Short mmCIF file of C-alpha atoms and ligand atoms in Angstrom, two decimals:
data_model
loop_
_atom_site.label_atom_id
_atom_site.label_comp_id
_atom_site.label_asym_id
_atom_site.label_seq_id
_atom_site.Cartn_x
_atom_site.Cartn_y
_atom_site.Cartn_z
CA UNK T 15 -14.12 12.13 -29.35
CA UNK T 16 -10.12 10.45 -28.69
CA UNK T 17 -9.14 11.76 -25.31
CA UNK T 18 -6.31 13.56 -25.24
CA UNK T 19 -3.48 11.36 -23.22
CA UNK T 20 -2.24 14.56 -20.81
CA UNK T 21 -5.49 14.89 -19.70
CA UNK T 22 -6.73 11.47 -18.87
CA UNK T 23 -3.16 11.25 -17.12
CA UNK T 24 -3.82 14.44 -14.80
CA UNK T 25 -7.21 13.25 -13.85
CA UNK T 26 -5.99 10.06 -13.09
CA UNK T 27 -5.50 9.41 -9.37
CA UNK T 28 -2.40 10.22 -8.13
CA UNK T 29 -2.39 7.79 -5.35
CA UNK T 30 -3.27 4.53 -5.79
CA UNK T 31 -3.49 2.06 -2.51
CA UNK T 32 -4.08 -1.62 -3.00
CA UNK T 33 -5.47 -4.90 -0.99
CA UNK T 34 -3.92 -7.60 -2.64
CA UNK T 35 -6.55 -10.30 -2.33
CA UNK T 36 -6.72 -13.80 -3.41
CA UNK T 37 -3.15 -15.59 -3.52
CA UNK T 38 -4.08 -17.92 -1.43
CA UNK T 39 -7.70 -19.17 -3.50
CA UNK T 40 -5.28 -18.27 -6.87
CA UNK T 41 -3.04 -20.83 -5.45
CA UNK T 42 -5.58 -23.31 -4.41
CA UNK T 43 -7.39 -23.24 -7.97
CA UNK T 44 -4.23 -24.87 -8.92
CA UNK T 45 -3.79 -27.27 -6.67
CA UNK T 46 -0.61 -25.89 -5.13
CA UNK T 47 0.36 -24.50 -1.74
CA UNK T 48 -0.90 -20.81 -0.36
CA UNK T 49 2.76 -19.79 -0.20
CA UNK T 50 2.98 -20.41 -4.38
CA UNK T 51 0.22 -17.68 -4.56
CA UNK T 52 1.98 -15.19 -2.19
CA UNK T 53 5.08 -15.71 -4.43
CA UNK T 54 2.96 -15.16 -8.24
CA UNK T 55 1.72 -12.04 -6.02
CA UNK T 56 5.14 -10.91 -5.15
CA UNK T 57 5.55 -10.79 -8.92
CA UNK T 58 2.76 -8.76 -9.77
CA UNK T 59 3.51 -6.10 -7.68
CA UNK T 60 6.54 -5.40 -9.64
CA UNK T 61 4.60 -5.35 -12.87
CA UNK T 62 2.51 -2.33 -10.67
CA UNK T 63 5.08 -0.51 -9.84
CA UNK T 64 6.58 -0.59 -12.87
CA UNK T 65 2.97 0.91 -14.52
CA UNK T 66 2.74 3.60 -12.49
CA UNK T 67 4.66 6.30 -13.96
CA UNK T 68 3.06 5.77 -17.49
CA UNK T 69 -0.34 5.99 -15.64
CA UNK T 70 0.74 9.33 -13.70
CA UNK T 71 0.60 7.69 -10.39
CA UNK T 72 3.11 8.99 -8.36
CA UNK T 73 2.50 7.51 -5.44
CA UNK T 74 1.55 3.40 -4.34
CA UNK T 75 0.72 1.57 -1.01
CA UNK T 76 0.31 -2.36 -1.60
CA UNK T 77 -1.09 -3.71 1.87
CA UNK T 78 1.51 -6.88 2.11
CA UNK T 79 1.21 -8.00 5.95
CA UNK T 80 -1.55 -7.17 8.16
CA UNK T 81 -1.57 -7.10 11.97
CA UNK T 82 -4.11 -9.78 11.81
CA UNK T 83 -2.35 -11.64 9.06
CA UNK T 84 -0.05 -13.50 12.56
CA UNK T 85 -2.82 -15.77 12.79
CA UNK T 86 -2.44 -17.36 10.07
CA UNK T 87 -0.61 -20.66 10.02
CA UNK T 88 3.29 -20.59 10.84
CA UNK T 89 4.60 -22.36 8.11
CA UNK T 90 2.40 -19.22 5.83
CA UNK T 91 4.02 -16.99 8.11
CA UNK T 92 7.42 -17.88 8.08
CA UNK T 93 7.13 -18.53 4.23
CA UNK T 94 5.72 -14.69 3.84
CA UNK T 95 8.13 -13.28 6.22
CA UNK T 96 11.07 -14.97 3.93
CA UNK T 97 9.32 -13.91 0.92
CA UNK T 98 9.53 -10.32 2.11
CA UNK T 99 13.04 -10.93 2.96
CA UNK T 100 14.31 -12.45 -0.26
CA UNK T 101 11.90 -9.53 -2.33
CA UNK T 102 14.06 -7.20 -1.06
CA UNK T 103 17.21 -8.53 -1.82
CA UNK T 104 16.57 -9.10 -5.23
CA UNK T 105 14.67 -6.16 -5.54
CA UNK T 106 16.81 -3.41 -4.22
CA UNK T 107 18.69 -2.46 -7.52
CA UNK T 108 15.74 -2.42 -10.01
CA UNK T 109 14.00 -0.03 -7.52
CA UNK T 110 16.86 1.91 -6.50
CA UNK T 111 18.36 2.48 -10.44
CA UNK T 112 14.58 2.96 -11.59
CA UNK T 113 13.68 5.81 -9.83
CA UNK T 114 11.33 3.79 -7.32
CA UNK T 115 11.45 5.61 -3.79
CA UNK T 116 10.41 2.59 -1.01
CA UNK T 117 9.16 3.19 2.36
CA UNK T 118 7.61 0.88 4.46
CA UNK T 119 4.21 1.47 7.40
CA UNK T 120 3.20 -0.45 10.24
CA UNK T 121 4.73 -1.35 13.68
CA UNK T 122 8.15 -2.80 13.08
CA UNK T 123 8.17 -4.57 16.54
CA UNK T 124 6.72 -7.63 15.80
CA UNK T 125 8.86 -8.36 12.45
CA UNK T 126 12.33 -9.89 13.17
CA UNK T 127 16.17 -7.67 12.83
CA UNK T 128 17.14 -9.12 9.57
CA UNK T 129 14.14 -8.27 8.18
CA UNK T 130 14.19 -4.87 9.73
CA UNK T 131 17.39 -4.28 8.77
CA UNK T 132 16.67 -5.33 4.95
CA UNK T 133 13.89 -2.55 5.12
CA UNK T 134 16.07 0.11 6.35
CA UNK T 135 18.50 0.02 3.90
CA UNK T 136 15.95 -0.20 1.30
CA UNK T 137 14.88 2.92 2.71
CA UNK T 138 18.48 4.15 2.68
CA UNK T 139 19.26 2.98 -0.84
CA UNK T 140 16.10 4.83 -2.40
CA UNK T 141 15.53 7.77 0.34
CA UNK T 142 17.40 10.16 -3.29
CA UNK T 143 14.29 8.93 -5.57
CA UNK T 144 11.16 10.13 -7.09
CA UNK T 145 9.52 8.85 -9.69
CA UNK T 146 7.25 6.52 -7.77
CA UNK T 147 6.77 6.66 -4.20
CA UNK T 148 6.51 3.04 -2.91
CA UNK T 149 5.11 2.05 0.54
CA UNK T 150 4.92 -1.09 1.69
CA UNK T 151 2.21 -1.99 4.86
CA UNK T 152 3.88 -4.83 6.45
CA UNK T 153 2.87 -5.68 10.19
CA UNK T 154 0.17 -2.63 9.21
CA UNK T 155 -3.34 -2.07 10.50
CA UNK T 156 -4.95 1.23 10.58
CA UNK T 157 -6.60 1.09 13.91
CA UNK T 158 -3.53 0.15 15.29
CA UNK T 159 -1.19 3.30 13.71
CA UNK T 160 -3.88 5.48 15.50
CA UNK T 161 -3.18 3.92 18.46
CA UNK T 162 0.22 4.05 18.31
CA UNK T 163 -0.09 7.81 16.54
CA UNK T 164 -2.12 8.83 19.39
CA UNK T 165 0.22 7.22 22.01
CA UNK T 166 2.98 9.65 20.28
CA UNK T 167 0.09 12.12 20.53
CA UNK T 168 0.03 12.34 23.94
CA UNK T 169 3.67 11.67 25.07
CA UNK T 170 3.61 15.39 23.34
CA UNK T 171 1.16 16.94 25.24
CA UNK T 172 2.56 15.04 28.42
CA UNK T 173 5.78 16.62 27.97
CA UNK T 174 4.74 20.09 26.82
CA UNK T 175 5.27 20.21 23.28
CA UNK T 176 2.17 20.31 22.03
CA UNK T 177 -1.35 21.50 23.68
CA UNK T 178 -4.74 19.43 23.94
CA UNK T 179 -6.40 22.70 22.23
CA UNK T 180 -3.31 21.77 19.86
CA UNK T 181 -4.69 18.40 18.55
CA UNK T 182 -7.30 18.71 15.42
CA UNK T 183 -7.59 16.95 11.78
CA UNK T 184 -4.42 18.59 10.61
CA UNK T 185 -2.18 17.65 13.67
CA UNK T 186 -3.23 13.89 14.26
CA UNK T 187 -2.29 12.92 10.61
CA UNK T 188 1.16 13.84 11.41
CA UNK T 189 2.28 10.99 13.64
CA UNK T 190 0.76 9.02 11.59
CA UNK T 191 2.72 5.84 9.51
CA UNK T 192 2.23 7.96 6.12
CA UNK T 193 2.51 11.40 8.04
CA UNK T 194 4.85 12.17 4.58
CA UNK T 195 2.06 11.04 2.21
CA UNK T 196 -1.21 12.22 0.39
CA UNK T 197 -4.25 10.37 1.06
CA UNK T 198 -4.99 7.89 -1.25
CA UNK T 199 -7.40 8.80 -4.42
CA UNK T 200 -7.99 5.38 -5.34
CA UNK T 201 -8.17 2.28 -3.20
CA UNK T 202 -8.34 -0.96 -4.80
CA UNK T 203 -9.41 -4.68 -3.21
CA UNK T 204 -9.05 -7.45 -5.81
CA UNK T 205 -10.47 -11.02 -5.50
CA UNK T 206 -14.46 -9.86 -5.18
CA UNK T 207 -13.94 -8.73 -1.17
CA UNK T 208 -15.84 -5.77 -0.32
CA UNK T 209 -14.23 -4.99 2.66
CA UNK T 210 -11.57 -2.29 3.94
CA UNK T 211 -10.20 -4.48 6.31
CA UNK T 212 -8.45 -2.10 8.38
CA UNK T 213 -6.51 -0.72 5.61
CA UNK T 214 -5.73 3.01 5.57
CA UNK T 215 -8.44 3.53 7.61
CA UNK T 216 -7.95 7.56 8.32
CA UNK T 217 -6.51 8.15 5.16
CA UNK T 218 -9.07 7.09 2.93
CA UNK T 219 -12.35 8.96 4.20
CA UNK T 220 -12.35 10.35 0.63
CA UNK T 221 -10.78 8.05 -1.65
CA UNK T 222 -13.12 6.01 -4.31
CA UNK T 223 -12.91 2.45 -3.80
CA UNK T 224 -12.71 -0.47 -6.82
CA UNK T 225 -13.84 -4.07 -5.74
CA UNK T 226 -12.79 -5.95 -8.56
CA UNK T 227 -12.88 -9.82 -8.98
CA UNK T 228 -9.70 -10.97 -10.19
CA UNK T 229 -7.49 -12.61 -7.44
CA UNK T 230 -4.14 -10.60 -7.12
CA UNK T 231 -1.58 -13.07 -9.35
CA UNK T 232 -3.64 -12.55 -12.13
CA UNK T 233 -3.57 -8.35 -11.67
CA UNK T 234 -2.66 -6.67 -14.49
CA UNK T 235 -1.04 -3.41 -15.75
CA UNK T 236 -3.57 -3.04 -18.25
CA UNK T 237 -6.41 -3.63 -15.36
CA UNK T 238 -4.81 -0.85 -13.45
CA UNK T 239 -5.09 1.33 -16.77
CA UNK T 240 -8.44 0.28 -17.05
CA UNK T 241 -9.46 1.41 -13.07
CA UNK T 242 -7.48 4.94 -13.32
CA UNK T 243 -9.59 5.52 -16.51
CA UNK T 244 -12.54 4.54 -14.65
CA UNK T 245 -11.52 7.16 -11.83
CA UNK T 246 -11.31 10.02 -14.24
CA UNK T 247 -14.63 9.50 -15.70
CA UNK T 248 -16.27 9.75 -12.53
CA UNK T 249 -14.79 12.35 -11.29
CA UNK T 250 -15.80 14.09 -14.55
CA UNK T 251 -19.07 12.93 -14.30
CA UNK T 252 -19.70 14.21 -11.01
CA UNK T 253 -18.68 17.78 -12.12
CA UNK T 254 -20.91 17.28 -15.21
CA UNK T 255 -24.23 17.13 -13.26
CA UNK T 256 -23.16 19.99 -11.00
CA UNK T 257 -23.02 21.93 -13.92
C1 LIG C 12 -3.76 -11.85 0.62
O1 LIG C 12 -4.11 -13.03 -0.06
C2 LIG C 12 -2.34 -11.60 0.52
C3 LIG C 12 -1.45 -11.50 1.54
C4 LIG C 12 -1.82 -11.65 2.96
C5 LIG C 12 -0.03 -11.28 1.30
C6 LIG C 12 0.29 -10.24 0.27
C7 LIG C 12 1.66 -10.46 -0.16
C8 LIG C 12 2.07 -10.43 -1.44
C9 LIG C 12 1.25 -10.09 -2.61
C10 LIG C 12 3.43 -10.83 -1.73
C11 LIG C 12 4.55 -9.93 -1.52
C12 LIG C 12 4.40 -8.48 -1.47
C13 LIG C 12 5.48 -7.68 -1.55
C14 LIG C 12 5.36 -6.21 -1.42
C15 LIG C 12 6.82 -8.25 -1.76
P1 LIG C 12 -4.75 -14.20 0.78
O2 LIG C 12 -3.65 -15.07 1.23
O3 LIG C 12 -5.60 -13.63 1.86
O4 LIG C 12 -5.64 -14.92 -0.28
P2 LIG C 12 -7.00 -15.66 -0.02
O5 LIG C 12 -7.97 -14.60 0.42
O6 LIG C 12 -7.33 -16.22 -1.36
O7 LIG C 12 -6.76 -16.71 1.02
#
């Protein structure tokens, strides 16, 4: 029997997070440097995000820098860090005119004031949207916003705002990074990884995961299409043998 469309869109997931694996071996395969893979990457995300509302996801988290990501080379992380920077200057009137509300997660102390600067009036130039709820992990690892959540956490019971008897499930998600966000439904690693690699790492005790194959630059909308559809038929499964 055809699905009907309205369904399959409301039991899609309605957050979608995503590792984007493999620039770097996508790159190689060709022969060309790691930063030519971040930048076909860069690309795809906008393809994503443009997806999403057609797929009823309301809400996406792309992991783009990870705390342990500094030890890469510095020529990759100068050329990612400039990537980021020139992203959002060419970005910030497609997203802002298209509905796309951006936020960004992850310690901003490490990342340099132009950059910083760039994100916060991103912020500021999209804070009016939502159609699709963009966040962006850069300098982000999810053992680290506990730490610093919890270092927040405590300042507050330090000073009297908040007591130790206080502090359960529902209170510690709130200083979280995504404090304003649902919890993933879907998290997706691309490039054959099965790892979480400290990505979302509170926030996804329930989500499904996808470990797909294909290396990030060659990510597609219709693979994306293909995953959500893949979400609702579990789920429905699932309620079919509790039946
Ligand atoms: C992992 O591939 C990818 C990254 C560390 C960077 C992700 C960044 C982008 C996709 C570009 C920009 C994003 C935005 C939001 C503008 P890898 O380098 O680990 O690949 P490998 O595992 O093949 O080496």
């Amino acid at each position: 029997m055809p699905k009907d469309p309205q369904t399959e869109l409301e039991s899609g997931p309605r957050h979608v997070a995503i590792i984007m694996d493999g620039n770097g071996r996508w790159a190689q395969a060709r022969g060309r440097p790691r930063l030519f893979g971040h930048h076909a990457g860069a690309r795809r995300v906008r393809e994503v995000v443009e997806a999403c509302p057609g797929l009823g996801i309301k809400y996406l988290t792309v992991f783009a820098f990870s705390t342990e990501n500094w030890k890469r080379t510095q020529v990759e992380v100068a050329g990612l860090m400039n990537l980021f920077r020139r992203y959002i200057i060419k970005e910030t009137r497609t997203l802002a005119d298209n509905g796309i509300r951006v936020r960004f997660i992850g310690d901003r102390v490490r990342l340099d004031s132009k950059l910083i600067e760039l994100m916060d009036s991103l912020e500021e130039e999209t804070k009016n949207n939502d159609l699709v709820h963009l966040t962006v992990a850069l300098n982000y690892g999810g053992r680290d916003e506990v730490a610093r959540a919890t270092k927040r956490l405590a300042r507050d019971v330090a000073e009297g705002r908040l007591k130790p008897e206080e502090v359960d499930e529902e209170t510690l998600p709130k200083y979280l990074d995504t404090r304003v966000l649902p919890d993933p439904d879907l998290v997706i690693r691309t490039s054959g990884e099965a790892r979480i690699s400290n990505f979302l790492l509170w926030q996804s005790a329930y989500s499904e995961y996808e470990f797909i194959d294909t290396l990030w630059p060659d990510f597609t909308a219709a693979e994306l299409a293909r995953l959500c559809q893949n979400y609702g038929t579990r789920d429905r499964r699932f309620g079919a043998v509790l039946v």
